Amino acid sequence: MFCPRSDAAVWTVDVAGGDFVTIQEAIDGSVPGDQILVAPNTYVENLLIEIDLDIVGTGGSGVTFVVNAGSGDTVKIDGAVATLAGLTFDGDQIQRPVHILNADVQLVDVSVQHGHSFDLQAGVGLRAQDSVVVVQNSLFTSTQTGEMLGGGQIAVVNSIFSGFGLDVANGDAALGGGLFAVEGSTVDISGSSFVDNSAGEGGAVFADSISLLQIEASTFSNNTASARGGAVRAVAIPDVQVTNSTFVDNTSIIDGGHISAFGSSLTVFESVFSRGSADLGGAVYAEGGGGELADFENSSFVENTSSDDGGAVFLMGIDDYRFIRDEFCLNSAFGPGADGGAVHMQDSGNGGVTRLISGCVFSGNHADDKGSVVNCTGSGEADVVNNTMVGNQTGADMGSVRIQADCAAAVANNIFAYNSEYGLMSEYGLPTVDYNLIYAN
């Protein structure tokens, strides 16, 4: 990765006797393709990179620091192909640590910390515009709000975003405590952790109008949103994919304790959502305007809570919902009129909606009002087949599965056992009921 071309120069930066004593001097003395090796030390500088370079801290990011000198971004890469490795970029709480513009950049084994910006929605740890950025084995910590991408691509691999965010108690309105991506970008997060971040929307990640948001083998924990999406807020994204990831102890005030999606298609596979909380959708909230998909498969929802509808999942106005072989355990919709202890689905009056819940296990879920397992309202299909529902509780005579209004439904081949007195199911809405095993309810 750091092999310069055969005719390129390799320069050293070392105050004790290198080719240069500052990094910017080495940059200014280089030609495209050169490599700069930086000895361990603290360099108080503002770097500008406008040619293709590799800059490598020989001792690693733990001992090689570039600290903002007070005259702009700590490092700005403009129109270059560059690799920065083994360095810590420190904004010193006065400026942004990293700014990438129209560039192709790899950040490997770097730390980004102590960022600040007066534009709180513009990426205070790292800002990338119209660029291709790969972040690998890196640590982002202690900034106002995190990383921003406007146009271009970003891949985050085996990295940690920790301690970003504004003071939510002070009502600061920021988007994306760890990462902020907008305007036609693609974002790929793999093998990474987002911990203790906070923002108004998207405590860890906020993405709006990008073409792809992909999250794989990553962990989101203890992130907070004062409005929507404790961990992730996705807006107007045609493809949001979450695979083999864990969300735990994330919270938001309004909706989506872990994930809040609006006008976005969401696919979740083999992931875990635990102890999320929000007013609507303790784990996941998804709202569509037409044509969106919400697809959950082989995933677990455990101990999530809502103070209104949808203890684990709240879906509204999305054309196609599918829950396949998922597990819902000990989720709760607590509060006056709270429906759908595990899942609340409604289509906002749009017709032709297809809903399917199949091969799932529901145990110990609770709704203060209707539907300890599922509350379904509106028009369209609501097929609940081949599921096991055990020990779920509801506070009203509306059953484990409540089908309301014009929902044409099939409730078939399910097991209902040890649910509350009114925990079997409601036939309001005239579902088709066939071949269910009903025991000790």
C-alpha positions as CSV (number, residue, x, y, z in Angstrom):
1,M,0.0,0.0,0.0
2,F,2.9,2.3,0.8
3,C,5.2,1.3,-2.0
4,P,6.3,4.4,-4.0
5,R,7.1,4.1,-7.6
6,S,10.7,3.1,-8.4
7,D,11.9,6.6,-9.3
8,A,10.1,8.3,-6.4
9,A,12.0,9.9,-3.6
10,V,11.6,8.9,0.1
11,W,11.9,11.9,2.4
12,T,12.3,11.9,6.2
13,V,10.9,14.4,8.7
14,D,12.7,14.4,12.0
15,V,13.6,17.4,14.3
16,A,16.6,15.4,15.4
17,G,18.1,15.2,11.9
18,G,15.9,14.3,8.9
19,D,15.6,15.7,5.5
20,F,13.1,18.2,6.9
21,V,12.0,19.3,10.3
22,T,8.4,20.0,9.5
23,I,5.9,17.9,7.5
24,Q,4.8,20.8,5.4
25,E,8.3,21.5,4.3
26,A,8.6,17.9,3.2
27,I,5.3,18.2,1.2
28,D,6.5,21.4,-0.5
29,G,9.8,19.7,-1.4
30,S,8.2,16.7,-2.9
31,V,6.9,15.8,-6.4
32,P,4.0,13.6,-7.2
33,G,4.5,10.0,-6.1
34,D,7.1,10.7,-3.4
35,Q,6.8,9.2,0.1
36,I,7.4,11.1,3.4
37,L,8.4,9.2,6.5
38,V,7.6,11.1,9.7
39,A,9.5,10.3,12.9
40,P,7.6,10.2,16.3
41,N,7.0,13.6,17.7
42,T,4.4,16.3,18.0
43,Y,4.2,18.6,15.0
44,V,2.2,21.8,15.4
45,E,1.2,22.5,11.8
46,N,-1.6,23.0,9.3
47,L,-0.9,20.8,6.3
48,L,-2.0,21.3,2.7
49,I,-1.6,18.4,0.3
50,E,-2.2,19.1,-3.4
51,I,0.0,16.4,-5.0
52,D,-0.1,12.6,-4.9
53,L,1.8,11.5,-1.8
54,D,2.2,8.9,0.9
55,I,2.8,10.2,4.4
56,V,3.6,7.6,7.0
57,G,4.3,7.9,10.7
58,T,7.1,5.4,11.3
59,G,6.2,4.9,15.0
60,G,2.5,4.8,14.5
61,S,-0.4,7.1,15.5
62,G,0.2,6.7,19.2
63,V,3.5,8.6,19.1
64,T,3.2,10.8,16.0
65,F,0.9,13.8,16.3
66,V,-0.1,16.6,14.0
67,V,-1.7,19.3,16.1
68,N,-3.6,22.2,14.6
69,A,-1.6,25.4,14.6
70,G,-4.7,27.6,14.5
71,S,-4.9,28.6,10.8
72,G,-7.4,26.2,9.3
73,D,-7.9,22.4,9.0
74,T,-5.2,20.3,10.5
75,V,-4.7,18.6,7.2
76,K,-6.5,19.4,3.9
77,I,-6.1,17.2,0.9
78,D,-7.2,18.9,-2.3
79,G,-7.3,17.2,-5.7
80,A,-4.7,14.6,-4.8
81,V,-4.3,10.8,-4.5
82,A,-2.9,10.3,-1.0
83,T,-2.3,7.7,1.7
84,L,-1.9,8.9,5.3
85,A,-0.9,6.2,7.8
86,G,0.3,5.9,11.3
87,L,-0.5,9.5,12.3
88,T,-2.8,11.3,14.8
89,F,-4.5,14.5,13.5
90,D,-5.6,16.7,16.3
91,G,-7.9,19.7,15.8
92,D,-7.0,21.0,19.3
93,Q,-10.7,21.9,19.8
94,I,-10.3,24.9,17.5
95,Q,-10.5,23.4,13.9
96,R,-11.4,20.4,11.9
97,P,-8.7,17.7,11.9
98,V,-9.1,16.3,8.3
99,H,-10.7,17.9,5.2
100,I,-10.7,16.0,1.9
101,L,-11.8,17.8,-1.3
102,N,-11.9,16.2,-4.9
103,A,-9.4,13.6,-3.8
104,D,-8.8,9.9,-3.5
105,V,-7.5,9.2,0.0
106,Q,-6.7,6.3,2.2
107,L,-6.5,6.8,6.0
108,V,-4.9,3.7,7.6
109,D,-4.1,3.3,11.3
110,V,-4.8,7.0,11.9
111,S,-6.4,8.7,14.9
112,V,-8.6,11.8,14.4
113,Q,-9.4,13.8,17.6
114,H,-10.4,17.0,19.2
115,G,-12.2,18.5,16.2
116,H,-14.2,21.7,16.2
117,S,-16.2,23.7,13.6
118,F,-18.6,26.6,13.7
119,D,-20.6,24.7,11.0
120,L,-22.0,22.0,13.3
121,Q,-23.5,20.0,10.4
122,A,-20.4,19.9,8.2
123,G,-18.3,17.1,9.6
124,V,-16.1,18.1,12.4
125,G,-13.8,15.1,12.6
126,L,-13.4,14.5,8.9
127,R,-15.1,16.3,6.0
128,A,-15.0,14.8,2.6
129,Q,-16.5,16.3,-0.5
130,D,-16.6,14.8,-4.0
131,S,-14.0,12.3,-3.0
132,V,-13.2,8.6,-2.6
133,V,-12.2,7.9,1.0
134,V,-11.2,4.6,2.6
135,V,-10.8,4.6,6.4
136,Q,-9.2,1.5,7.8
137,N,-8.1,0.4,11.3
138,S,-8.6,4.0,12.6
139,L,-9.9,5.8,15.6
140,F,-12.1,8.8,15.6
141,T,-12.8,10.4,19.0
142,S,-13.6,13.5,21.0
143,T,-15.1,15.9,18.4
144,Q,-18.3,17.9,18.3
145,T,-19.8,15.8,15.5
146,G,-18.1,13.4,13.3
147,E,-17.4,12.7,9.7
148,M,-19.1,14.3,6.7
149,L,-19.2,13.2,3.1
150,G,-20.8,15.2,0.3
151,G,-20.6,13.5,-3.0
152,G,-18.2,10.6,-3.6
153,Q,-17.6,7.3,-1.8
154,I,-16.5,6.4,1.7
155,A,-15.5,3.0,3.1
156,V,-15.0,2.6,6.8
157,V,-13.2,-0.6,7.7
158,N,-12.2,-1.9,11.1
159,S,-12.4,1.5,12.6
160,I,-13.8,3.0,15.8
161,F,-15.9,6.2,16.2
162,S,-16.1,7.1,19.8
163,G,-17.1,10.0,22.0
164,F,-18.4,12.2,19.2
165,G,-21.4,14.5,19.7
166,L,-22.8,17.6,21.1
167,D,-24.3,18.1,24.5
168,V,-27.8,16.9,23.8
169,A,-29.1,18.5,27.0
170,N,-28.2,21.9,25.5
171,G,-30.4,21.4,22.5
172,D,-27.6,21.6,19.9
173,A,-29.1,20.7,16.5
174,A,-26.5,18.5,14.7
175,L,-26.8,15.6,12.3
176,G,-24.7,12.6,12.5
177,G,-22.6,12.4,15.7
178,G,-20.0,10.0,14.1
179,L,-20.6,10.3,10.3
180,F,-22.6,12.7,8.2
181,A,-23.1,11.8,4.5
182,V,-25.2,13.7,1.9
183,E,-25.8,14.3,-1.8
184,G,-25.2,11.2,-4.0
185,S,-22.5,9.6,-1.9
186,T,-22.0,5.9,-1.1
187,V,-21.1,4.8,2.4
188,D,-19.7,1.3,3.3
189,I,-19.1,0.6,7.0
190,S,-17.5,-2.7,7.8
191,G,-16.0,-4.2,10.9
192,S,-16.3,-0.9,12.8
193,S,-17.6,0.4,16.1
194,F,-19.6,3.6,16.8
195,V,-19.7,4.2,20.6
196,D,-20.9,7.0,22.8
197,N,-21.8,9.4,20.0
198,S,-24.7,11.9,20.1
199,A,-26.6,14.3,17.8
200,G,-30.0,15.7,17.1
201,E,-30.6,13.1,14.3
202,G,-28.5,10.0,13.8
203,G,-26.5,9.8,17.0
204,A,-23.8,7.8,15.2
205,V,-24.6,8.1,11.5
206,F,-26.8,10.5,9.5
207,A,-27.2,9.9,5.7
208,D,-29.4,11.9,3.4
209,S,-30.0,11.4,-0.4
210,I,-27.0,9.1,-0.9
211,S,-27.2,6.1,-3.3
212,L,-26.1,3.4,-0.8
213,L,-25.6,3.0,2.9
214,Q,-24.1,-0.4,3.7
215,I,-23.3,-1.5,7.3
216,E,-21.7,-4.9,7.8
217,A,-20.2,-6.7,10.8
218,S,-20.2,-3.5,12.9
219,T,-21.3,-2.5,16.4
220,F,-23.3,0.6,17.5
221,S,-23.6,1.1,21.2
222,N,-24.6,3.8,23.6
223,N,-25.4,6.4,20.9
224,T,-28.0,9.0,21.5
225,A,-30.3,11.2,19.4
226,S,-32.3,14.0,20.8
227,A,-34.8,13.5,18.0
228,R,-34.6,10.6,15.5
229,G,-32.3,7.6,15.1
230,G,-30.3,6.8,18.2
231,A,-27.6,5.1,16.1
232,V,-28.6,5.6,12.4
233,R,-30.9,8.1,10.6
234,A,-31.4,7.4,6.9
235,V,-33.3,9.8,4.7
236,A,-34.3,9.3,1.0
237,I,-31.9,6.4,0.4
238,P,-32.9,3.7,-2.1
239,D,-30.7,1.0,-0.6
240,V,-29.9,0.7,3.1
241,Q,-28.3,-2.6,4.0
242,V,-27.5,-3.8,7.6
243,T,-25.8,-7.2,7.8
244,N,-24.3,-9.2,10.7
245,S,-24.3,-6.1,12.9
246,T,-25.1,-5.4,16.6
247,F,-27.0,-2.4,18.0
248,V,-27.2,-2.1,21.8
249,D,-28.3,0.6,24.3
250,N,-29.0,3.3,21.6
251,T,-31.7,5.8,22.4
252,S,-33.7,8.5,20.7
253,I,-36.5,10.7,21.9
254,I,-38.9,10.7,18.9
255,D,-38.4,7.5,16.8
256,G,-36.0,4.7,16.0
257,G,-34.0,3.8,19.1
258,H,-31.4,2.2,16.9
259,I,-32.4,3.0,13.3
260,S,-34.8,5.6,11.9
261,A,-35.5,5.6,8.2
262,F,-37.6,7.9,6.1
263,G,-38.3,7.4,2.4
264,S,-35.7,4.7,2.4
265,S,-35.7,1.0,1.6
266,L,-34.2,-1.0,4.5
267,T,-32.8,-4.6,4.4
268,V,-31.7,-6.2,7.7
269,F,-30.0,-9.6,7.8
270,E,-28.6,-11.6,10.7
271,S,-28.3,-8.6,13.0
272,V,-29.1,-8.0,16.7
273,F,-31.1,-5.1,18.2
274,S,-31.1,-4.9,22.0
275,R,-32.2,-2.4,24.6
276,G,-33.1,0.4,22.3
277,S,-35.7,2.9,23.3
278,A,-37.8,5.6,21.6
279,D,-41.3,7.0,21.5
280,L,-42.1,5.1,18.3
281,G,-40.1,2.0,17.3
282,G,-37.9,1.1,20.2
283,A,-35.4,-0.6,17.8
284,V,-36.4,0.4,14.2
285,Y,-38.7,3.1,12.8
286,A,-39.3,3.1,9.0
287,E,-41.7,5.5,7.2
288,G,-42.2,5.5,3.4
289,G,-43.9,7.7,0.8
290,G,-44.3,5.0,-1.8
291,G,-42.3,2.1,-3.2
292,E,-40.1,1.5,-0.2
293,L,-39.2,-2.0,1.2
294,A,-38.6,-3.1,4.8
295,D,-37.1,-6.6,4.9
296,F,-35.9,-8.3,8.1
297,E,-34.4,-11.8,8.1
298,N,-32.7,-14.0,10.7
299,S,-32.4,-11.1,13.1
300,S,-33.1,-10.7,16.8
301,F,-34.9,-8.0,18.7
302,V,-34.5,-8.2,22.5
303,E,-35.7,-5.9,25.3
304,N,-36.4,-2.9,23.2
305,T,-39.0,-0.4,24.4
306,S,-41.3,2.3,23.1
307,S,-43.4,4.8,25.0
308,D,-46.0,4.7,22.2
309,D,-46.5,2.2,19.3
310,G,-44.0,-0.5,18.2
311,G,-41.9,-1.8,21.1
312,A,-39.3,-3.2,18.7
313,V,-40.4,-2.1,15.2
314,F,-42.7,0.6,13.8
315,L,-43.5,0.6,10.1
316,M,-45.7,3.1,8.2
317,G,-46.5,3.8,4.6
318,I,-44.0,1.2,3.2
319,D,-45.2,-0.9,0.3
320,D,-43.7,-4.2,1.3
321,Y,-42.9,-5.5,4.7
322,R,-41.3,-8.9,5.4
323,F,-40.2,-10.5,8.7
324,I,-38.6,-13.9,8.0
325,R,-37.2,-16.2,10.8
326,D,-36.7,-13.3,13.2
327,E,-36.8,-13.5,17.0
328,F,-38.7,-11.0,19.2
329,C,-38.1,-11.4,22.9
330,L,-39.2,-9.2,25.8
331,N,-40.0,-6.1,23.8
332,S,-42.5,-3.6,25.2
333,A,-44.8,-0.8,24.1
334,F,-45.4,1.0,27.4
335,G,-47.8,3.9,27.7
336,P,-51.4,4.9,27.4
337,G,-52.7,3.5,24.1
338,A,-49.4,1.9,23.2
339,D,-49.9,-0.8,20.5
340,G,-47.7,-3.5,19.0
341,G,-45.4,-4.9,21.7
342,A,-43.1,-6.3,19.1
343,V,-44.3,-4.9,15.8
344,H,-46.7,-2.1,14.8
345,M,-47.5,-1.8,11.1
346,Q,-49.7,0.7,9.3
347,D,-49.9,1.9,5.8
348,S,-51.3,5.4,6.2
349,G,-54.3,4.5,4.1
350,N,-52.3,3.4,1.0
351,G,-53.8,0.4,-0.7
352,G,-52.1,-2.7,-2.1
353,V,-49.7,-3.1,0.7
354,T,-48.2,-6.6,1.2
355,R,-47.1,-7.7,4.7
356,L,-45.6,-11.0,5.7
357,I,-44.5,-12.4,9.0
358,S,-43.3,-16.0,8.7
359,G,-41.2,-18.4,10.7
360,C,-40.6,-16.0,13.6
361,V,-40.6,-16.5,17.3
362,F,-42.3,-14.0,19.7
363,S,-41.9,-14.5,23.4
364,G,-42.5,-12.3,26.4
365,N,-43.5,-9.2,24.5
366,H,-45.9,-6.7,26.0
367,A,-48.3,-3.9,24.8
368,D,-50.2,-1.7,27.2
369,D,-53.1,-1.6,24.8
370,K,-53.4,-3.7,21.6
371,G,-51.4,-6.4,20.0
372,S,-48.7,-7.8,22.2
373,V,-47.0,-9.3,19.2
374,V,-48.4,-7.5,16.1
375,N,-50.7,-4.6,15.7
376,C,-51.7,-4.1,12.0
377,T,-53.9,-1.2,10.7
378,G,-54.9,0.1,7.3
379,S,-55.6,-1.6,4.0
380,G,-53.7,-4.4,2.2
381,E,-52.5,-7.9,3.2
382,A,-51.2,-8.9,6.6
383,D,-50.2,-12.6,6.5
384,V,-49.0,-14.1,9.8
385,V,-48.0,-17.7,9.1
386,N,-45.8,-20.4,10.6
387,N,-44.8,-18.4,13.8
388,T,-44.5,-19.3,17.4
389,M,-46.0,-16.9,20.0
390,V,-45.5,-17.7,23.6
391,G,-46.0,-15.8,26.8
392,N,-46.9,-12.4,25.3
393,Q,-49.1,-10.0,27.3
394,T,-51.5,-7.3,26.3
395,G,-53.5,-4.8,28.4
396,A,-56.6,-4.7,26.2
397,D,-59.0,-7.2,24.7
398,M,-57.2,-7.0,21.3
399,G,-55.0,-10.1,21.3
400,S,-51.5,-11.1,20.4
401,V,-52.2,-10.4,16.8
402,R,-54.6,-7.5,16.1
403,I,-55.8,-7.0,12.6
404,Q,-57.7,-3.7,12.1
405,A,-59.9,-2.0,9.5
406,D,-59.5,-3.2,5.9
407,C,-56.5,-5.5,6.3
408,A,-57.1,-8.7,4.3
409,A,-55.2,-11.2,6.4
410,A,-54.3,-14.8,6.8
411,V,-53.3,-16.1,10.2
412,A,-52.3,-19.7,9.7
413,N,-50.1,-22.5,11.0
414,N,-49.1,-20.5,14.1
415,I,-48.6,-21.7,17.7
416,F,-50.3,-19.5,20.4
417,A,-49.3,-20.7,23.9
418,Y,-49.4,-19.2,27.4
419,N,-50.3,-15.7,26.2
420,S,-52.4,-13.4,28.4
421,E,-56.2,-13.8,28.9
422,Y,-56.8,-11.7,25.8
423,G,-53.5,-12.7,24.2
424,L,-54.7,-15.0,21.5
425,M,-55.7,-12.7,18.6
426,S,-58.3,-10.2,17.5
427,E,-60.5,-11.0,14.5
428,Y,-61.4,-7.4,14.0
429,G,-60.8,-6.9,10.3
430,L,-62.0,-10.5,9.4
431,P,-58.7,-12.3,8.8
432,T,-58.6,-15.8,7.4
433,V,-57.8,-18.1,10.3
434,D,-56.6,-21.7,9.6
435,Y,-54.6,-24.5,11.2
436,N,-53.4,-22.7,14.3
437,L,-52.4,-24.5,17.5
438,I,-53.9,-22.7,20.4
439,Y,-52.8,-23.8,23.9
440,A,-53.1,-22.5,27.5
441,N,-53.9,-18.8,26.7
